[in-house]
Amino acid sequence: MKSAKWENIFKGWNNKESNEILTLKQVPVFRDFQYSDFRELENLMHKREYKTGDYIFKNRAPGEGMYIIVKGNVKITVGTRSKKENVFAKLTDGEFFGELALFDDEPRSANAIATENTQLLGFFTQDLMTLQERNPVLGQKILFNLGGLLGERLRKTNSLLVKEQTKK
Amino acid sequence: MRDQKNYIQLIYRIIIGLILVWFLSTIWPYISNVILMLVFAFLFTTILLSSVDNLERKINNRGVSVLLVVILLLGSIGGFLGSFISQISKQAIDFSKRVDKETLTIEFANLVEKFTSSLPSFLKTGQSSNEDFASKLAEFTQTVLGSLASMAGAVGNFMFLATMIFIFTIILLAEYHVFRKSLVSMIPNKYFEIGLKLIFNIEKSVSSYLKGQFLSASSVAAMSIAGLIILNLAGANLTLIIFIGIIAGLSNLIPLIGPFVGMVPAILISFMNNIGNDASTAHMLFGVLPSPFFIFDIILMFLIVQQIEGNLITPTLVGKSVGLHPMLVMISLLVGGTLLGPLGMLFAVPASGIIKVIFKEIAFVRQNAQYL
């Protein structure tokens, strides 16, 4: 019979992947990461639960970082629910939002609302700074991947803008 | 009407605050030791956490990483103490070979005579009779026995505290991220990001303070070593001088008592080295003050080091590290010292740093309340 005490002491060597690690593996920001990298990220990230209709953050609120959806749905909107709510995006499992707050001190530019009971993982500026101090290689990898994704989005926005202008 | 409501709210808050203060002051004697242990364990955890995290990343096991770091730490402390004690005992053996009981008594008698003859006449006291001496001796023996008993109690208490702090540190190191996450998970969603920022800033403030303290202790150690090399401790070897410097640096972390603890080994070694040496017995500091065995030279050197450290290094380095103005550092040290003595002084600066962080975040929340 296995002793619980010894299992606890050697729990690090039991490489069973948690739900959180499985979700992180789907996120492009963390591509090419090793198992130990995911474990380090899991240690830093914060699991949160939101009920249907809960605000994750409000437009103009001070922003601290990004969220990754483990399970559930989130809509990104501007305006209030009573006055002209404009839905920008509907996000689901494995997708992320709010990443701009990792780079600047500006307030949030939209609302994020849970459209069903949702589980999220929060990754914040402070966590990134801690990671940068503890494991600079991993921190740089995240920044590089995030930079790549933001560049990709900017290119998409540019081409949309060009299309709109040529239509006119 | 609204003003009246605000007044009632204020009175209600003051009453709640007063009840809380009364409750805390009533239970404080029972919980103070446990809180003290936890605070020390938290400080040690902050110092060792990055080493454990780094090792865990390499061997992928938290428990074994904690064990290895703790063994390494205990080994280094043991090694340091062991080699210091062996150096001191070598010095003591050498001392006992050079001096027998009779010469020591004569040496002391000579010393007392030289010292009293160099004192101004109004400070000299009359000779005491043999009877006086006997009663004083009995009184002295009784005091020594009493002090020994209370010292044994204090040592026992210290050992218990040290063991508990050690155990708490191991638990905190092993489960730090779990505890932190549990704390964060208790914050309501509305204040989640702000709460996280607050915890991070408190951790940053404490770790910066510890870095500042480390710098301060290192500078005291370096200055003491330099000072002792200049004085040369009249014959002590370099290893011993380095040991004394490190002890002075470490003990300097404890306000008030610490700086004096640092002087003791230096004076002891100087005494052991110079007993029987006429030149050192007759030594005068600046040619004015009799300083047998260079005792007052050493005390003066340590006082200069402490003045530089206390008035220049600590307010600028430590104050900067927690983002407090030097003036505020001084005030918090005074308040901490008045309230809780040396321990209060030890925790005054990080506590002020934490209070500053909390007030800053409260102001931020009030400013952004409509967006939360």
XYZ file of C-alpha atoms in Angstrom:
540
model
C 0.000 0.000 0.000
C 1.288 3.477 -0.905
C 1.823 5.876 1.978
C 0.042 9.224 1.573
C 2.920 10.986 3.327
C 5.518 9.738 0.806
C 3.164 10.450 -2.083
C 2.884 14.018 -0.824
C 6.655 14.469 -0.455
C 7.321 13.161 -3.982
C 4.218 14.708 -5.577
C 6.397 16.786 -7.944
C 7.578 13.603 -9.658
C 4.048 12.503 -10.426
C 3.705 14.133 -13.860
C -0.105 13.950 -14.113
C -1.379 16.983 -16.047
C -4.035 19.108 -14.391
C -6.996 20.742 -16.189
C -5.198 24.069 -15.988
C -2.070 22.716 -17.695
C -4.207 21.122 -20.415
C -5.870 24.534 -21.021
C -2.545 26.402 -21.027
C -1.276 23.976 -23.694
C -3.987 25.268 -26.072
C -2.967 28.931 -25.629
C -0.614 30.196 -28.397
C 1.157 32.505 -25.889
C 2.609 29.403 -24.223
C 3.550 27.380 -27.305
C 6.781 25.282 -27.244
C 6.708 25.182 -23.428
C 8.094 22.213 -21.447
C 6.112 20.427 -18.725
C 8.224 22.149 -16.019
C 7.417 25.555 -17.609
C 3.695 24.794 -17.425
C 4.049 23.758 -13.793
C 5.796 27.038 -13.002
C 3.046 28.983 -14.767
C 0.383 26.994 -12.934
C 2.057 27.970 -9.645
C 1.816 31.637 -10.585
C -1.652 31.779 -12.141
C -4.902 32.340 -10.257
C -8.012 30.261 -10.749
C -11.244 32.305 -10.571
C -14.904 31.426 -10.936
C -17.610 33.772 -12.273
C -21.381 33.281 -12.437
C -23.507 34.086 -15.497
C -23.694 37.862 -15.981
C -20.770 38.665 -13.644
C -18.398 41.377 -14.782
C -14.802 40.082 -15.001
C -13.736 43.675 -15.496
C -15.449 46.928 -16.487
C -14.531 49.432 -19.152
C -12.195 52.158 -17.703
C -11.303 49.970 -14.699
C -7.584 49.805 -13.831
C -6.206 46.711 -15.592
C -3.597 44.355 -14.190
C -3.392 41.483 -16.678
C -4.882 38.804 -18.897
C -7.400 35.993 -18.394
C -7.497 32.549 -20.008
C -10.817 30.694 -20.239
C -10.551 27.189 -18.747
C -14.288 26.476 -19.101
C -17.228 28.704 -20.059
C -18.010 31.714 -22.262
C -17.121 35.402 -22.059
C -18.297 38.367 -24.139
C -16.240 41.505 -24.685
C -18.409 44.614 -24.954
C -18.462 48.399 -24.873
C -21.363 50.495 -23.589
C -23.621 49.461 -20.710
C -26.216 46.698 -20.688
C -28.983 49.277 -20.546
C -27.453 51.644 -23.138
C -26.376 50.329 -26.540
C -24.267 47.308 -25.644
C -21.891 46.609 -28.513
C -20.447 43.055 -28.452
C -16.935 42.941 -29.916
C -16.126 39.288 -29.366
C -17.455 36.055 -27.884
C -14.745 33.880 -26.406
C -14.738 30.283 -25.207
C -12.492 27.515 -23.730
C -8.742 28.000 -24.313
C -9.093 31.607 -25.546
C -7.669 34.606 -23.731
C -8.382 38.344 -23.295
C -7.115 41.470 -21.488
C -3.481 40.842 -22.490
C -2.856 44.551 -23.294
C -2.958 45.306 -19.559
C 0.270 43.292 -19.210
C 2.112 45.977 -21.149
C 0.677 49.335 -20.092
C -0.901 51.127 -17.134
C -3.882 52.279 -19.185
C -7.399 51.434 -17.964
C -9.393 48.612 -19.598
C -10.814 49.530 -23.004
C -13.891 47.231 -22.847
C -16.119 45.222 -20.499
C -15.609 41.465 -20.067
C -18.781 39.638 -18.940
C -19.285 35.931 -18.212
C -22.227 34.650 -20.304
C -22.407 31.368 -18.353
C -20.743 29.960 -15.240
C -17.086 30.389 -16.179
C -13.703 29.251 -14.880
C -10.753 31.509 -15.686
C -7.028 31.590 -15.104
C -5.638 35.048 -14.340
C -2.088 35.995 -15.322
C -1.042 39.463 -14.185
C 1.743 42.019 -14.594
C 3.044 41.126 -11.124
C 3.160 37.429 -12.049
C 5.034 38.260 -15.241
C 7.507 40.392 -13.274
C 7.996 37.593 -10.728
C 8.556 35.140 -13.573
C 10.985 37.521 -15.268
C 12.979 37.656 -12.023
C 12.858 33.922 -11.297
C 13.084 32.485 -14.787
C 14.036 35.207 -17.298
C 14.177 32.753 -20.237
C 10.557 31.729 -19.685
C 9.490 35.362 -19.138
C 11.129 36.404 -22.400
C 9.497 33.505 -24.239
C 6.057 34.713 -23.072
C 6.809 38.330 -24.001
C 8.100 37.254 -27.421
C 5.013 35.106 -28.113
C 2.679 37.870 -26.883
C 4.491 40.403 -29.079
C 4.042 38.081 -32.062
C 0.305 37.700 -31.380
C -0.213 41.444 -30.932
C 1.692 42.078 -34.175
C -0.530 39.559 -35.961
C -3.665 41.300 -34.640
C -2.346 44.716 -35.642
C -1.661 43.447 -39.166
C -5.227 42.061 -39.367
C -6.662 45.389 -38.145
C -4.545 47.272 -40.695
C -5.744 45.143 -43.575
C -9.374 45.576 -42.430
C -8.829 49.333 -42.313
C -7.305 49.330 -45.793
C -10.284 47.270 -47.068
C -12.757 49.739 -45.497
C -10.939 52.721 -46.999
C -10.783 51.158 -50.487
C -14.546 50.437 -50.257
C -15.167 54.168 -49.716
C -29.786 64.309 6.324
C -26.869 62.835 4.382
C -24.377 64.611 6.679
C -26.121 63.125 9.699
C -25.890 59.630 8.128
C -22.156 60.164 7.534
C -21.676 61.173 11.181
C -23.492 58.056 12.405
C -21.358 55.923 10.095
C -18.187 57.584 11.417
C -19.210 57.052 15.056
C -20.098 53.436 14.267
C -16.661 52.894 12.677
C -14.842 54.503 15.621
C -16.721 52.247 18.071
C -15.886 49.134 16.006
C -12.230 50.281 15.836
C -12.057 50.820 19.614
C -13.610 47.388 20.284
C -11.049 45.822 17.928
C -8.134 47.596 19.661
C -9.437 46.509 23.078
C -9.909 42.915 21.884
C -6.405 42.780 20.366
C -4.763 44.266 23.486
C -6.595 41.690 25.642
C -5.543 38.651 23.621
C -2.100 40.026 22.656
C -0.180 38.407 25.589
C -1.512 34.982 24.534
C -0.862 35.289 20.807
C 2.225 37.544 20.688
C 4.708 34.629 20.709
C 2.915 32.796 17.904
C 2.704 35.992 15.821
C 6.388 36.664 16.446
C 7.259 33.126 15.286
C 5.122 33.534 12.158
C 6.662 36.926 11.327
C 10.195 35.525 11.645
C 9.233 32.413 9.650
C 7.779 34.686 6.933
C 10.992 36.737 6.829
C 13.181 33.605 6.552
C 10.820 32.227 3.886
C 11.173 35.462 1.875
C 14.971 35.104 2.045
C 15.033 31.412 1.029
C 12.067 31.288 -1.365
C 13.920 32.119 -4.581
C 16.566 29.416 -3.886
C 13.841 26.795 -3.294
C 11.946 27.901 -6.444
C 15.143 27.755 -8.545
C 16.012 24.280 -7.265
C 12.437 23.057 -7.758
C 12.638 24.120 -11.385
C 15.753 21.956 -11.832
C 14.753 18.813 -9.934
C 10.974 19.204 -10.302
C 10.212 18.420 -6.667
C 9.264 20.969 -4.004
C 9.739 18.803 -0.887
C 13.246 17.677 -1.821
C 14.185 21.269 -2.847
C 13.130 22.606 0.570
C 15.038 19.809 2.288
C 18.240 20.477 0.298
C 18.121 24.260 0.844
C 17.491 23.844 4.588
C 20.321 21.266 4.916
C 22.671 23.596 3.008
C 21.698 26.545 5.224
C 22.102 24.585 8.469
C 25.414 23.205 7.155
C 26.751 26.699 6.419
C 25.625 28.044 9.809
C 27.139 24.980 11.526
C 30.352 25.301 9.509
C 30.652 29.011 10.314
C 30.006 28.531 14.035
C 32.242 25.431 14.181
C 35.211 27.085 12.564
C 34.705 30.257 14.659
C 34.575 28.239 17.875
C 37.652 26.221 16.836
C 39.562 29.464 16.096
C 38.470 30.949 19.442
C 39.417 27.781 21.343
C 42.833 27.752 19.639
C 43.269 31.298 20.836
C 42.083 30.305 24.341
C 44.488 27.316 24.493
C 47.309 29.581 23.405
C 46.208 32.083 26.058
C 46.110 29.457 28.833
C 49.583 28.223 27.857
C 51.006 31.716 28.091
C 49.331 32.715 31.333
C 49.028 30.925 34.666
C 46.635 31.892 37.435
C 49.217 33.787 39.466
C 50.427 36.004 36.652
C 46.814 36.710 35.686
C 46.045 37.893 39.243
C 49.150 40.059 39.295
C 48.296 41.378 35.848
C 44.814 42.330 37.025
C 46.103 43.965 40.197
C 48.605 45.967 38.118
C 45.891 46.911 35.688
C 43.495 48.131 38.394
C 46.280 50.097 40.031
C 47.352 51.714 36.749
C 43.769 52.482 35.828
C 42.841 54.051 39.188
C 46.073 56.047 39.351
C 45.329 57.562 35.929
C 41.786 58.578 36.958
C 41.137 62.131 38.225
C 41.241 62.376 42.040
C 37.478 63.046 42.452
C 36.685 59.690 40.796
C 38.921 57.654 43.118
C 37.128 55.863 45.984
C 38.528 54.929 49.344
C 39.939 51.478 50.137
C 37.319 49.008 51.315
C 37.798 46.785 54.327
C 38.081 42.962 54.183
C 34.643 42.611 55.839
C 33.087 44.778 53.152
C 34.784 42.642 50.564
C 33.388 39.369 52.034
C 29.802 40.641 52.109
C 30.158 42.001 48.589
C 31.534 38.630 47.429
C 28.534 36.771 48.958
C 26.159 39.217 47.332
C 27.935 38.845 44.004
C 27.785 34.999 44.163
C 24.057 35.153 44.859
C 23.466 37.507 41.943
C 25.536 35.307 39.620
C 23.577 32.176 40.649
C 20.276 34.008 40.118
C 21.401 35.278 36.715
C 22.547 31.765 35.718
C 19.105 30.332 36.539
C 17.275 33.026 34.592
C 19.780 32.636 31.740
C 19.042 28.879 31.565
C 15.326 29.710 31.331
C 15.966 32.266 28.596
C 18.120 29.781 26.651
C 15.350 27.157 26.903
C 12.768 29.680 25.717
C 15.027 30.764 22.861
C 15.616 27.141 21.782
C 11.846 26.531 21.749
C 11.226 29.703 19.704
C 14.041 28.855 17.278
C 12.756 25.295 16.754
C 9.194 26.492 16.140
C 10.386 29.220 13.716
C 12.459 26.570 11.907
C 9.429 24.257 11.582
C 7.133 27.113 10.445
C 9.759 28.196 7.878
C 9.961 24.677 6.401
C 6.147 24.449 6.163
C 5.884 27.939 4.631
C 8.657 27.205 2.126
C 7.050 23.918 1.076
C 3.532 25.348 0.749
C 4.204 29.032 0.034
C 2.519 29.128 -3.374
C -0.444 27.101 -2.053
C -0.892 29.467 0.932
C -0.557 32.517 -1.316
C -3.122 31.122 -3.736
C -5.539 30.336 -0.895
C -5.171 33.910 0.339
C -5.768 35.301 -3.157
C -8.773 32.997 -3.690
C -10.454 34.594 -0.653
C -10.520 38.020 -2.354
C -13.964 38.754 -3.887
C -13.986 38.961 -7.716
C -14.726 42.698 -7.585
C -11.481 43.518 -5.749
C -9.431 40.633 -7.153
C -6.946 42.553 -9.310
C -6.486 45.322 -6.719
C -6.035 42.746 -3.919
C -3.454 40.854 -5.933
C -1.555 44.068 -6.597
C -1.645 44.861 -2.865
C -0.214 41.423 -1.912
C 2.483 41.752 -4.582
C 3.464 45.243 -3.395
C 3.642 44.064 0.251
C 5.882 41.144 -0.765
C 8.028 43.526 -2.810
C 8.298 45.970 0.096
C 9.356 43.206 2.549
C 11.875 41.674 0.161
C 13.356 45.118 -0.649
C 13.639 45.776 3.086
C 15.465 42.491 3.591
C 17.811 43.352 0.711
C 18.441 46.734 2.378
C 19.152 45.023 5.714
C 21.525 42.612 4.008
C 23.377 45.555 2.430
C 23.479 47.333 5.787
C 24.821 44.207 7.597
C 27.396 43.670 4.851
C 28.613 47.265 5.091
C 28.935 47.011 8.901
C 30.865 43.733 8.476
C 33.158 45.292 5.838
C 33.753 48.471 7.886
C 34.404 46.443 11.072
C 36.884 44.183 9.254
C 38.649 47.246 7.803
C 38.688 48.943 11.229
C 40.028 45.860 12.978
C 42.732 45.411 10.325
C 43.776 49.043 10.907
C 43.853 48.453 14.673
C 45.281 44.986 13.868
C 43.709 43.785 17.131
C 47.349 43.548 18.216
C 48.142 40.183 16.777
C 44.827 38.460 15.898
C 44.880 36.457 12.678
C 42.933 37.541 9.592
C 40.433 34.628 9.747
C 39.393 35.686 13.249
C 39.093 39.327 12.184
C 36.788 38.277 9.315
C 34.692 36.173 11.712
C 34.392 39.079 14.149
C 33.396 41.390 11.285
C 30.665 38.975 10.134
C 29.357 38.595 13.701
C 29.314 42.402 14.090
C 27.405 42.734 10.781
C 24.832 40.086 11.681
C 24.324 41.239 15.260
C 23.898 44.801 14.021
C 20.524 43.715 12.594
C 19.174 43.610 16.154
C 18.779 47.251 17.174
C 20.242 48.535 20.477
C 21.686 45.240 21.784
C 23.213 44.050 18.509
C 25.995 46.613 18.132
C 27.325 45.799 21.635
C 27.189 42.052 20.953
C 29.492 42.690 17.972
C 32.126 44.316 20.226
C 32.362 41.467 22.738
C 34.374 38.902 20.695
C 36.783 41.623 19.513
C 37.474 42.797 23.075
C 37.794 39.196 24.313
C 40.328 38.274 21.649
C 42.311 41.455 22.126
C 42.455 40.713 25.861
C 43.583 37.102 25.308
C 46.229 38.167 22.808
C 47.729 40.936 24.880
C 47.730 39.634 28.428
C 51.244 39.842 29.811
C 52.244 42.427 27.243
C 53.331 45.550 29.143
C 53.051 47.872 26.153
C 49.390 46.947 25.588
C 48.550 47.253 29.311
C 49.973 50.744 29.431
C 48.439 51.783 26.101
C 46.736 55.193 26.116
C 44.069 56.137 23.573
C 45.174 59.401 21.892
C 47.767 59.572 24.658
C 45.047 60.687 27.124
C 42.632 57.866 28.033
C 44.105 54.654 29.458
C 43.054 51.873 27.070
C 44.484 48.586 28.382
C 44.485 45.787 25.775
C 43.260 48.385 23.228
C 39.728 47.990 24.660
C 38.695 51.634 24.190
C 40.295 51.732 20.722
C 38.048 48.821 19.730
C 34.959 50.383 21.352
C 35.664 53.718 19.611
C 36.125 51.953 16.251
C 32.792 50.114 16.641
C 31.066 53.338 17.723
C 32.338 55.113 14.588
C 31.150 52.186 12.422
C 27.719 52.285 14.101
C 27.411 56.040 13.640
C 28.189 55.735 9.909
C 25.769 52.813 9.608
C 22.983 54.297 11.722
C 23.042 57.841 10.363
C 24.117 57.318 6.789
C 23.746 53.780 5.465
C 20.497 52.546 7.093
C 18.368 55.689 6.484
C 19.474 55.959 2.843
C 19.772 52.268 1.845
C 16.952 50.786 3.920
C 14.706 53.838 3.514
C 15.200 53.757 -0.254
C 14.517 50.023 -0.367
C 11.040 50.398 1.173
C 10.370 53.759 -0.468
C 10.315 55.696 2.831
C 11.860 59.087 3.482
C 14.904 58.886 5.859
C 12.994 61.120 8.282
C 10.049 58.689 8.273
C 12.468 55.764 8.867
C 13.813 57.552 11.964
C 10.285 58.322 13.235
C 9.117 54.709 12.705
C 12.230 53.429 14.520
C 11.466 55.739 17.450
C 7.779 54.755 17.551
C 8.605 51.012 17.188
C 11.259 51.258 19.912
C 8.922 53.086 22.291
C 6.051 50.636 21.742
C 7.841 47.267 21.647
C 11.516 47.865 22.460
C 14.298 46.332 20.300
C 11.838 43.991 18.548
C 9.635 46.954 17.686
C 12.671 48.669 16.150
C 13.475 45.539 14.151
C 10.009 45.459 12.578
C 9.291 49.218 12.531
C 10.593 49.937 9.023
C 8.992 46.993 7.145
C 5.743 47.601 9.062
C 5.743 51.283 7.992
C 6.472 50.168 4.419
C 3.483 47.797 4.507
C 1.201 50.480 6.017
C 2.284 52.892 3.268
C 1.473 50.296 0.555
C -1.971 49.612 2.103
C -2.853 53.333 2.285
C -1.724 53.845 -1.310
C -3.963 50.996 -2.522
C -6.942 52.213 -0.433
C -6.570 55.656 -2.048
C -6.400 53.976 -5.477
C -9.575 51.948 -4.786
C -11.454 55.064 -3.612
C -10.362 56.903 -6.752
C -11.533 54.088 -9.071
C -14.523 52.840 -7.056
C -17.061 53.500 -9.853
C -15.206 51.179 -12.261
C -14.953 48.183 -9.917
